[in-house]
Amino acid sequence: MRRTCKERVNGHGGVRRGLAWCLLALAWLLADVAFAGAPVRTRGPDYIVSGAPASDPFPGRTCDAAALAALDRHIELPPPPGGWSGVPQAVNVFNVFAGEVMVHYGDRQVCGRMHDARTRDSRFRAGVGMVLVPRAGDTEPVRVAWAQPLKTGWIPTVRIGAPSPVQQIDTARLLVRTACLAVALALAVTALMGFLSARDSVFLGYTVLCVGTILWQAVLSGLAGYPEPWLPIGDNEWRWVAALSCIGLSLASLVMWLLVGGARRWPRSRRGLSVGVAVFWLAGLAAAVWLPLPALAVVIGGVDEAFALACLVILALGLHMLWQGWMGALAGIAAVLPFLVMAALDRTGNLLLIEYRVEAMQLAITWFLIVSAYALNQRLGRLRRRREEMQLLAATDALTGLTNRRAGLRRLEGRVAEALATGMPLSVGFVDIDLFKSINDVHGHETGDRVLVAVARALAASVRDAADVIRMGGEEFLVLLPGVAGQAARERMETLRGRVTAATAALGVAGLRVTASIGLASLEDGEDARTLLRRADEAMYRAKRAGRDRVADADGAPPGG
């Protein structure tokens, strides 16, 4: 057992050393980025000018012939009655998940892609937009075009108006999208730290879940292309959406099933669903890679319908488990409700959901991750309580409730180290119940156990911290007295000796009289715990040889009784 514990400690030490090296490498990298090649400010004006004058006539990029040929959906935004007012107008197109978006007016025509921020007007980050100044009285419409969406109902929304309000809405949508990604990233890091601390694979699984939802949200929101593409999406936006939707929705279904108590109700379902999710992943990835887009559209629609049905089943199971009295199902019910609300609104053609579909989806995913993190923290709390209980059991004597010998020796070493470091005195008393074997022989082992419990309670009640009273084994106890030495320590031991006799007399056993012999030793300079304990043990035997029921000092003072 000792070797196993040592190996375990060495294992944890290896992890800590690895983390320390990672932190040092990160610090070196940050320092290198911060200082390598960075300009150093010398004496000069109390301001800094950065950047360079612009040479482009307007932000954005023009459209090539191939991009225009792929746009099969065209609309016109007509001017108000009487023509344009001559003031600036902002046009912003949201929720185009694949392909180019074209905005055209007069001699200006720009194209941009959601998944490549370099192609878009930098004033618009959640959509593809343009600011234009129509001629006063002009009746030419603003033309907008995009490729037909693959998913039914996932239609673009176009907003036109004064630049400031349109840009503010765009910024607000960007903030929601980035905030959801930031929450998922923070939860992933927290779960990873929990895994390193608890060594529970559930935390590692939650980390994978968070990373998967980060990728999923990045593709849905277009942030995979901000500030420049960091995923190899290219022209395969819908294939990425399909693959990550299969992964994300199946993972969410599995986790919500577990949250409502599916594995608690049917224990074998966990393994079956895990295998099913893996198969679903492979099938979804294969479909996203090899199926033509029309067939992929059918698959995506089927995945959405299957997820909505799964949410209904999960809600029904959660309500059933709640009815059965298991309150833990509340977390799963809370996680699934936003998805069900979205599915219901989608079927009714709710315009608000259509316009803010990406933000609604991200908020639902974020809420799901937060609820899952709550359940994970509950699990971590249970693991900690269980570990504390196990540690308490491992450190506690089963009969008396005192600190056992192994834990007590560690506590003695800690007290000795503290005393040597601070110069504070420390005394220990080695207590042995006199003639305990005769008590068992005459009165029985049950009475002997009662005597041990009574002695333990009397000793624990005589010190500030009950953990300073240790059952060394059999009828032997060790009492630690930090901050006490000399005559004060001897007086405390005499008091303890009297309380032992009084406590056992209160048991009311006819003919029973219990006494104790106590060896007292005070810590000397340069002494270790083993030597201090040995001197107290020798003093206790001197007390027994002197007639029992007395206190003997290790310094050679005559035993008193």
XYZ file of C-alpha atoms in Angstrom:
561
model
C 0.000 0.000 0.000
C 2.815 2.417 0.854
C 4.461 1.788 -2.483
C 1.188 2.304 -4.322
C 0.619 5.629 -2.559
C 4.159 6.681 -3.378
C 3.680 5.839 -7.034
C 0.447 7.826 -7.007
C 2.192 10.832 -5.486
C 4.955 10.550 -8.075
C 2.307 10.455 -10.809
C 0.692 13.638 -9.543
C 4.130 15.186 -9.261
C 4.773 14.385 -12.920
C 1.570 16.135 -13.910
C 2.496 19.160 -11.826
C 5.951 19.274 -13.369
C 4.407 19.049 -16.822
C 2.054 21.921 -16.064
C 4.935 23.962 -14.689
C 6.940 23.440 -17.899
C 3.878 24.380 -19.984
C 3.451 27.593 -17.995
C 7.132 28.447 -18.402
C 6.907 27.831 -22.147
C 3.795 30.006 -22.364
C 5.490 32.799 -20.409
C 8.521 32.622 -22.705
C 6.280 32.722 -25.790
C 4.365 35.740 -24.497
C 7.588 37.547 -23.673
C 8.951 36.765 -27.128
C 5.799 38.054 -28.831
C 5.691 41.142 -26.627
C 9.312 42.236 -26.965
C 10.828 40.663 -30.064
C 10.968 43.290 -32.750
C 8.623 45.628 -30.886
C 9.391 49.338 -31.305
C 10.678 51.044 -28.193
C 9.318 54.480 -27.325
C 11.998 57.095 -26.846
C 11.654 60.728 -25.889
C 9.097 62.525 -28.014
C 5.504 63.789 -28.063
C 2.990 62.587 -25.499
C 0.861 60.793 -28.092
C 1.167 57.934 -30.592
C 0.024 57.887 -34.222
C -0.441 54.468 -35.829
C -1.717 53.221 -39.164
C -1.366 54.827 -42.591
C -3.537 56.922 -44.915
C -6.055 54.882 -46.905
C -5.788 54.469 -50.651
C -8.877 52.345 -51.369
C -11.902 54.336 -52.598
C -14.267 52.273 -50.399
C -14.053 49.127 -48.256
C -15.044 45.741 -49.585
C -14.179 43.987 -52.844
C -15.713 43.705 -56.263
C -17.381 40.582 -57.626
C -15.903 38.388 -60.313
C -17.954 36.726 -63.016
C -17.830 33.281 -61.400
C -19.185 34.646 -58.114
C -22.029 36.453 -59.865
C -22.957 33.352 -61.863
C -23.489 31.335 -58.652
C -25.998 33.819 -57.229
C -29.473 32.519 -58.048
C -31.556 34.622 -55.661
C -31.963 38.337 -56.491
C -34.044 41.025 -54.793
C -34.419 44.781 -55.166
C -34.748 47.294 -52.340
C -36.810 50.131 -53.824
C -36.397 53.754 -52.758
C -39.147 55.497 -50.793
C -41.836 57.370 -52.743
C -40.264 60.354 -54.453
C -36.837 58.711 -54.693
C -33.867 58.524 -52.392
C -33.368 61.361 -49.924
C -29.679 61.773 -50.696
C -28.536 60.779 -47.172
C -26.261 57.752 -46.545
C -27.909 54.325 -46.459
C -26.526 51.130 -44.925
C -27.482 47.713 -46.304
C -26.554 44.628 -44.296
C -27.314 41.001 -45.201
C -27.396 38.385 -42.428
C -27.721 34.596 -42.265
C -26.209 33.720 -45.623
C -24.400 30.582 -44.533
C -22.707 29.741 -47.835
C -21.453 31.483 -50.925
C -21.126 35.105 -51.879
C -23.431 38.013 -51.090
C -23.663 40.813 -53.664
C -24.829 44.367 -52.932
C -25.128 46.680 -55.949
C -26.146 50.282 -56.471
C -25.219 52.555 -59.346
C -21.577 52.062 -60.204
C -20.780 50.352 -56.875
C -20.905 46.611 -56.514
C -19.352 44.606 -53.681
C -19.283 40.924 -52.805
C -18.421 39.251 -49.520
C -18.527 35.893 -47.776
C -19.635 35.197 -44.212
C -16.694 32.855 -43.634
C -13.965 35.250 -44.765
C -13.965 38.602 -42.972
C -11.276 39.869 -45.346
C -13.886 40.039 -48.130
C -16.368 42.160 -46.199
C -16.759 45.825 -45.348
C -15.024 46.143 -41.971
C -17.923 48.235 -40.666
C -20.080 45.086 -40.691
C -18.973 41.949 -38.829
C -22.142 39.935 -38.296
C -23.283 40.342 -41.899
C -22.183 41.375 -45.373
C -22.955 45.052 -45.869
C -22.232 48.301 -47.609
C -22.772 52.001 -46.946
C -23.872 54.009 -49.979
C -25.073 57.553 -50.698
C -27.846 57.474 -53.325
C -28.377 60.582 -55.380
C -31.271 62.707 -54.106
C -34.417 61.910 -56.084
C -32.868 58.869 -57.756
C -35.253 55.909 -58.129
C -32.720 53.173 -58.886
C -33.149 50.306 -56.385
C -30.417 48.657 -54.356
C -29.884 45.150 -55.672
C -28.944 42.261 -53.389
C -28.169 38.695 -54.453
C -27.077 35.442 -52.814
C -27.082 31.698 -53.434
C -30.212 29.737 -52.576
C -29.886 28.357 -49.008
C -29.614 24.615 -48.596
C -31.714 24.384 -45.427
C -35.411 25.121 -45.726
C -36.378 28.070 -43.560
C -32.792 29.214 -43.032
C -33.345 32.284 -45.183
C -31.294 35.495 -45.239
C -32.513 38.740 -43.730
C -31.673 42.139 -45.191
C -31.646 45.323 -43.133
C -31.534 48.814 -44.639
C -31.478 52.156 -42.862
C -29.270 54.884 -41.495
C -25.680 53.644 -41.068
C -25.502 54.192 -37.310
C -28.519 52.060 -36.244
C -27.715 49.327 -38.774
C -24.108 49.172 -37.592
C -25.206 49.149 -33.946
C -27.443 46.142 -34.580
C -24.589 44.451 -36.433
C -22.246 45.123 -33.506
C -24.781 43.813 -30.988
C -25.151 40.595 -32.966
C -21.378 40.242 -33.151
C -21.110 40.715 -29.380
C -23.686 37.988 -28.743
C -21.899 35.597 -31.083
C -18.435 36.212 -29.658
C -19.724 36.126 -26.069
C -21.229 32.687 -26.646
C -17.916 31.446 -28.023
C -16.072 32.977 -25.068
C -18.373 31.228 -22.582
C -17.839 27.884 -24.315
C -14.071 28.419 -24.296
C -14.056 29.347 -20.595
C -16.147 26.287 -19.741
C -13.801 24.070 -21.759
C -10.738 25.351 -19.885
C -12.517 24.978 -16.537
C -13.532 21.405 -17.353
C -9.983 20.576 -18.407
C -8.694 21.881 -15.074
C -11.361 19.779 -13.355
C -10.147 16.701 -15.211
C -6.546 17.330 -14.168
C -7.737 17.723 -10.573
C -10.337 14.947 -10.270
C -9.055 12.482 -12.909
C -12.684 11.914 -13.901
C -13.184 11.132 -17.593
C -16.566 12.911 -17.515
C -14.719 16.240 -17.282
C -12.607 15.328 -20.291
C -15.775 14.411 -22.179
C -17.295 17.774 -21.297
C -14.152 19.486 -22.577
C -14.573 17.689 -25.906
C -18.242 18.736 -25.929
C -17.300 22.396 -25.429
C -14.643 22.281 -28.153
C -17.163 20.705 -30.538
C -19.725 23.417 -29.835
C -17.062 26.102 -30.319
C -16.377 24.823 -33.835
C -20.090 24.425 -34.508
C -20.885 27.975 -33.397
C -17.903 29.394 -35.275
C -19.197 27.934 -38.536
C -22.817 28.943 -37.880
C -21.929 32.522 -36.958
C -19.217 33.139 -39.538
C -16.630 33.715 -36.818
C -14.611 30.898 -38.364
C -13.549 33.548 -40.876
C -12.751 36.342 -38.426
C -10.394 38.167 -38.578
C -9.342 35.752 -41.311
C -10.284 32.109 -41.964
C -8.877 29.764 -39.307
C -10.819 26.703 -40.463
C -10.289 25.220 -43.957
C -13.890 25.831 -45.010
C -13.376 27.284 -48.487
C -16.451 26.788 -50.676
C -17.758 23.906 -48.543
C -19.742 25.922 -45.999
C -22.846 23.740 -46.100
C -20.798 20.566 -45.755
C -19.169 21.966 -42.624
C -22.564 23.020 -41.289
C -23.957 19.533 -41.947
C -21.023 17.690 -40.371
C -20.839 19.855 -37.259
C -24.630 19.839 -36.879
C -24.599 16.030 -36.847
C -21.852 16.028 -34.224
C -23.288 18.843 -32.108
C -26.926 17.737 -32.099
C -26.082 14.098 -31.358
C -23.776 15.098 -28.499
C -26.398 17.447 -27.089
C -29.023 14.694 -27.272
C -26.776 12.232 -25.431
C -25.845 14.712 -22.698
C -29.447 15.846 -22.154
C -30.537 12.192 -21.995
C -28.019 11.650 -19.213
C -29.042 14.875 -17.457
C -32.713 13.853 -17.223
C -31.713 10.467 -15.799
C -31.946 8.237 -18.869
C -28.989 6.127 -17.755
C -30.385 6.102 -14.226
C -33.696 4.726 -15.494
C -32.145 2.350 -18.043
C -28.477 1.749 -17.113
C -27.701 -0.084 -20.349
C -28.820 2.847 -22.470
C -25.594 4.773 -21.821
C -23.436 2.346 -23.757
C -26.006 1.878 -26.505
C -26.467 5.604 -27.021
C -22.710 6.209 -26.972
C -22.266 3.670 -29.758
C -25.216 5.197 -31.602
C -23.695 8.672 -31.375
C -20.382 7.379 -32.741
C -22.172 5.705 -35.667
C -24.175 8.887 -36.244
C -20.949 10.884 -36.333
C -19.420 8.624 -38.952
C -22.579 8.618 -41.056
C -22.920 12.393 -40.801
C -19.295 12.989 -41.739
C -19.545 10.581 -44.668
C -22.731 12.252 -45.903
C -21.216 15.718 -45.552
C -18.157 14.702 -47.566
C -19.607 12.559 -50.358
C -23.294 13.370 -50.854
C -24.293 15.903 -53.513
C -25.822 19.080 -52.115
C -29.475 18.247 -52.973
C -29.206 14.940 -51.118
C -27.323 16.632 -48.291
C -30.224 19.056 -47.894
C -32.523 16.084 -47.239
C -30.079 14.702 -44.669
C -29.822 18.041 -42.851
C -33.602 18.330 -42.695
C -33.845 14.798 -41.344
C -31.246 15.543 -38.673
C -33.226 18.586 -37.520
C -36.451 16.572 -37.331
C -34.716 13.747 -35.457
C -33.265 16.220 -32.956
C -36.673 17.807 -32.343
C -38.163 14.349 -31.737
C -35.276 13.467 -29.400
C -35.906 16.665 -27.425
C -39.570 15.689 -26.981
C -38.574 12.230 -25.727
C -36.003 13.755 -23.360
C -38.576 16.198 -21.984
C -41.087 13.383 -21.436
C -38.494 11.268 -19.625
C -37.413 14.251 -17.529
C -40.984 14.934 -16.436
C -41.423 11.242 -15.617
C -38.245 11.173 -13.504
C -39.346 14.376 -11.796
C -42.722 12.798 -11.051
C -40.868 9.833 -9.559
C -39.153 12.217 -7.143
C -35.699 12.556 -8.741
C -35.018 16.293 -8.653
C -31.813 15.906 -10.650
C -33.943 15.740 -13.808
C -34.545 19.495 -13.532
C -31.151 20.196 -15.100
C -31.972 18.136 -18.179
C -35.424 19.705 -18.500
C -33.894 23.185 -18.270
C -31.324 22.282 -20.941
C -33.826 20.910 -23.461
C -36.511 23.608 -23.181
C -34.789 26.290 -25.356
C -34.365 23.799 -28.206
C -38.035 22.832 -28.012
C -39.098 26.484 -27.993
C -36.960 27.114 -31.071
C -38.439 24.086 -32.849
C -41.981 25.287 -32.089
C -41.242 28.839 -33.271
C -39.588 27.483 -36.397
C -42.711 25.541 -37.335
C -44.895 28.620 -36.902
C -42.605 30.748 -39.088
C -41.748 33.207 -36.324
C -40.074 36.204 -37.982
C -37.974 37.086 -34.937
C -36.453 33.604 -34.905
C -35.831 33.731 -38.649
C -34.028 37.067 -38.358
C -31.974 36.146 -35.295
C -31.605 32.413 -35.917
C -27.850 32.320 -35.392
C -27.990 34.234 -32.115
C -30.937 32.142 -30.876
C -29.114 28.921 -31.713
C -25.925 30.095 -30.020
C -27.780 31.234 -26.907
C -29.546 27.858 -26.702
C -26.211 26.053 -27.031
C -24.627 28.312 -24.406
C -27.520 27.725 -22.008
C -27.145 23.982 -22.581
C -23.417 24.181 -21.789
C -24.052 26.224 -18.635
C -26.669 23.774 -17.362
C -24.330 20.886 -18.171
C -21.544 22.676 -16.294
C -23.875 23.035 -13.311
C -24.517 19.286 -13.365
C -20.779 18.724 -13.745
C -20.063 20.900 -10.712
C -22.639 18.907 -8.768
C -20.757 15.774 -9.750
C -17.461 17.365 -8.725
C -18.985 18.266 -5.357
C -20.111 14.672 -4.867
C -16.654 13.404 -5.806
C -15.025 15.785 -3.344
C -17.404 14.807 -0.567
C -16.797 11.141 -1.315
C -13.051 11.701 -1.319
C -13.244 13.603 1.952
C -15.331 10.817 3.452
C -12.811 8.232 2.282
C -9.946 10.310 3.637
C -11.795 10.695 6.913
C -12.432 6.967 7.098
C -8.791 6.268 6.282
C -7.653 8.677 9.012
C -10.223 7.773 11.692
C -10.336 4.946 14.196
C -13.603 3.092 13.632
C -14.374 2.417 17.311
C -13.490 5.687 19.018
C -13.735 8.193 16.159
C -10.264 9.505 17.000
C -7.423 10.028 14.560
C -5.860 6.633 13.838
C -2.186 5.765 14.152
C -1.127 6.363 10.547
C -2.823 9.751 10.274
C -1.792 10.596 13.819
C 1.882 10.091 13.092
C 1.575 12.470 10.125
C -0.096 15.006 12.397
C 2.676 14.604 14.974
C 5.279 15.263 12.276
C 3.392 18.385 11.244
C 3.202 19.639 14.820
C 6.924 19.015 15.304
C 7.810 20.851 12.084
C 5.597 23.768 13.107
C 7.145 23.948 16.563
C 10.704 23.850 15.215
C 9.910 26.540 12.640
C 8.185 28.929 15.051
C 10.006 28.163 18.282
C 6.700 27.283 19.939
C 6.869 24.571 22.637
C 5.291 21.171 22.075
C 4.561 18.350 24.505
C 3.071 14.905 23.958
C 1.472 12.517 26.400
C 1.507 8.762 25.784
C -1.569 7.367 27.573
C -1.985 3.661 28.324
C -5.017 2.182 30.119
C -3.781 0.084 33.021
C -4.549 -3.644 33.085
C -6.857 -3.397 30.093
C -6.572 -7.120 29.339
C -7.982 -7.858 32.792
C -10.926 -5.540 32.069
C -11.725 -7.572 28.949
C -11.290 -10.869 30.793
C -13.423 -9.908 33.802
C -16.098 -7.646 32.299
C -16.133 -8.773 28.671
C -15.023 -7.237 25.403
C -18.186 -5.153 25.069
C -17.350 -3.381 28.320
C -13.767 -3.031 27.120
C -14.998 -1.255 24.002
C -17.158 1.046 26.120
C -14.121 1.878 28.237
C -12.090 2.768 25.139
C -14.868 5.028 23.843
C -15.250 6.737 27.230
C -11.504 7.329 27.502
C -11.395 8.687 23.942
C -14.204 11.149 24.655
C -12.580 12.289 27.891
C -9.263 12.926 26.164
C -10.832 14.676 23.146
C -12.854 16.950 25.432
C -9.668 18.045 27.185
C -7.917 19.572 24.144
C -8.789 22.380 21.749
C -8.575 20.226 18.625
C -9.872 16.669 18.853
C -7.515 15.702 16.006
C -4.657 16.104 18.510
C -5.865 12.970 20.311
C -4.697 9.812 18.533
C -5.490 6.179 19.133
C -2.163 4.458 18.661
C -3.613 0.972 18.889
C -5.252 -1.250 21.501
C -5.479 0.678 24.764
C -2.790 3.251 23.862
C -3.495 6.913 23.070
C -1.314 9.885 22.180
C -2.234 13.451 23.178
C -0.528 16.414 21.483
C -0.199 19.665 23.437
C 1.074 22.438 21.119
C 2.237 25.549 22.923
C 2.557 23.763 26.290
C 5.695 22.543 28.100
C 7.211 22.091 31.538
C 5.017 22.227 34.631
C 1.985 23.348 32.629
C 2.210 20.206 30.503
C 2.494 17.981 33.581
C -0.562 19.634 35.148
C -2.534 19.041 31.955
C -1.569 15.375 32.015
C -2.558 15.002 35.651
C -5.939 16.494 34.786
C -6.310 14.049 31.910
C -5.468 11.127 34.171
C -8.215 12.121 36.587
C -10.759 12.582 33.797
C -10.057 9.110 32.452
C -10.947 7.572 35.811
C -14.040 9.767 36.195
C -15.322 9.053 32.682
C -15.069 5.298 33.037
C -16.639 5.381 36.503
C -19.673 7.019 34.884
C -20.245 3.838 32.872
C -21.851 2.292 35.960
C -20.182 -1.120 35.626
C -19.959 -2.838 38.999
C -16.416 -3.488 40.152
C -14.896 -1.505 37.292
C -12.168 0.993 38.076
C -10.036 2.299 35.250
C -6.725 4.118 35.618
C -4.116 5.283 33.144
C -0.350 5.557 33.052
C 0.949 8.563 31.111
C 4.405 9.292 29.733
C 5.118 12.982 29.098
C 7.825 14.357 26.789
C 8.500 17.892 25.558
C 10.190 18.676 22.249
C 13.886 19.510 22.429
C 15.998 21.440 19.940
C 16.817 19.436 16.811
C 14.586 16.536 17.846
C 12.403 14.734 15.320
C 8.940 13.247 15.786
C 10.182 9.667 16.105
C 12.580 10.529 18.927
C 9.945 12.581 20.757
C 7.453 9.709 20.526
C 10.035 7.181 21.735
C 10.856 9.294 24.793
C 7.162 9.625 25.667
C 6.693 5.863 25.256
C 9.656 5.130 27.547
C 8.295 7.570 30.135
C 4.931 5.775 30.034
C 6.635 2.453 30.847
C 8.464 4.151 33.712
C 5.074 5.230 35.075
C 3.846 1.637 34.903
C 6.930 0.300 36.654
C 6.440 2.921 39.362
C 2.992 1.524 40.197
C 0.665 2.657 37.387
C -2.004 5.408 37.576
C 0.529 8.214 37.374
C 2.374 10.626 35.074
C 6.101 10.182 34.354
C 8.303 12.831 32.727
C 10.822 11.892 30.068
C 13.314 14.300 31.657
C 13.692 11.968 34.614
C 11.482 13.736 37.158
C 9.980 11.225 39.610
C 6.559 9.893 38.528
C 3.639 11.516 40.302
C 0.400 9.773 41.167
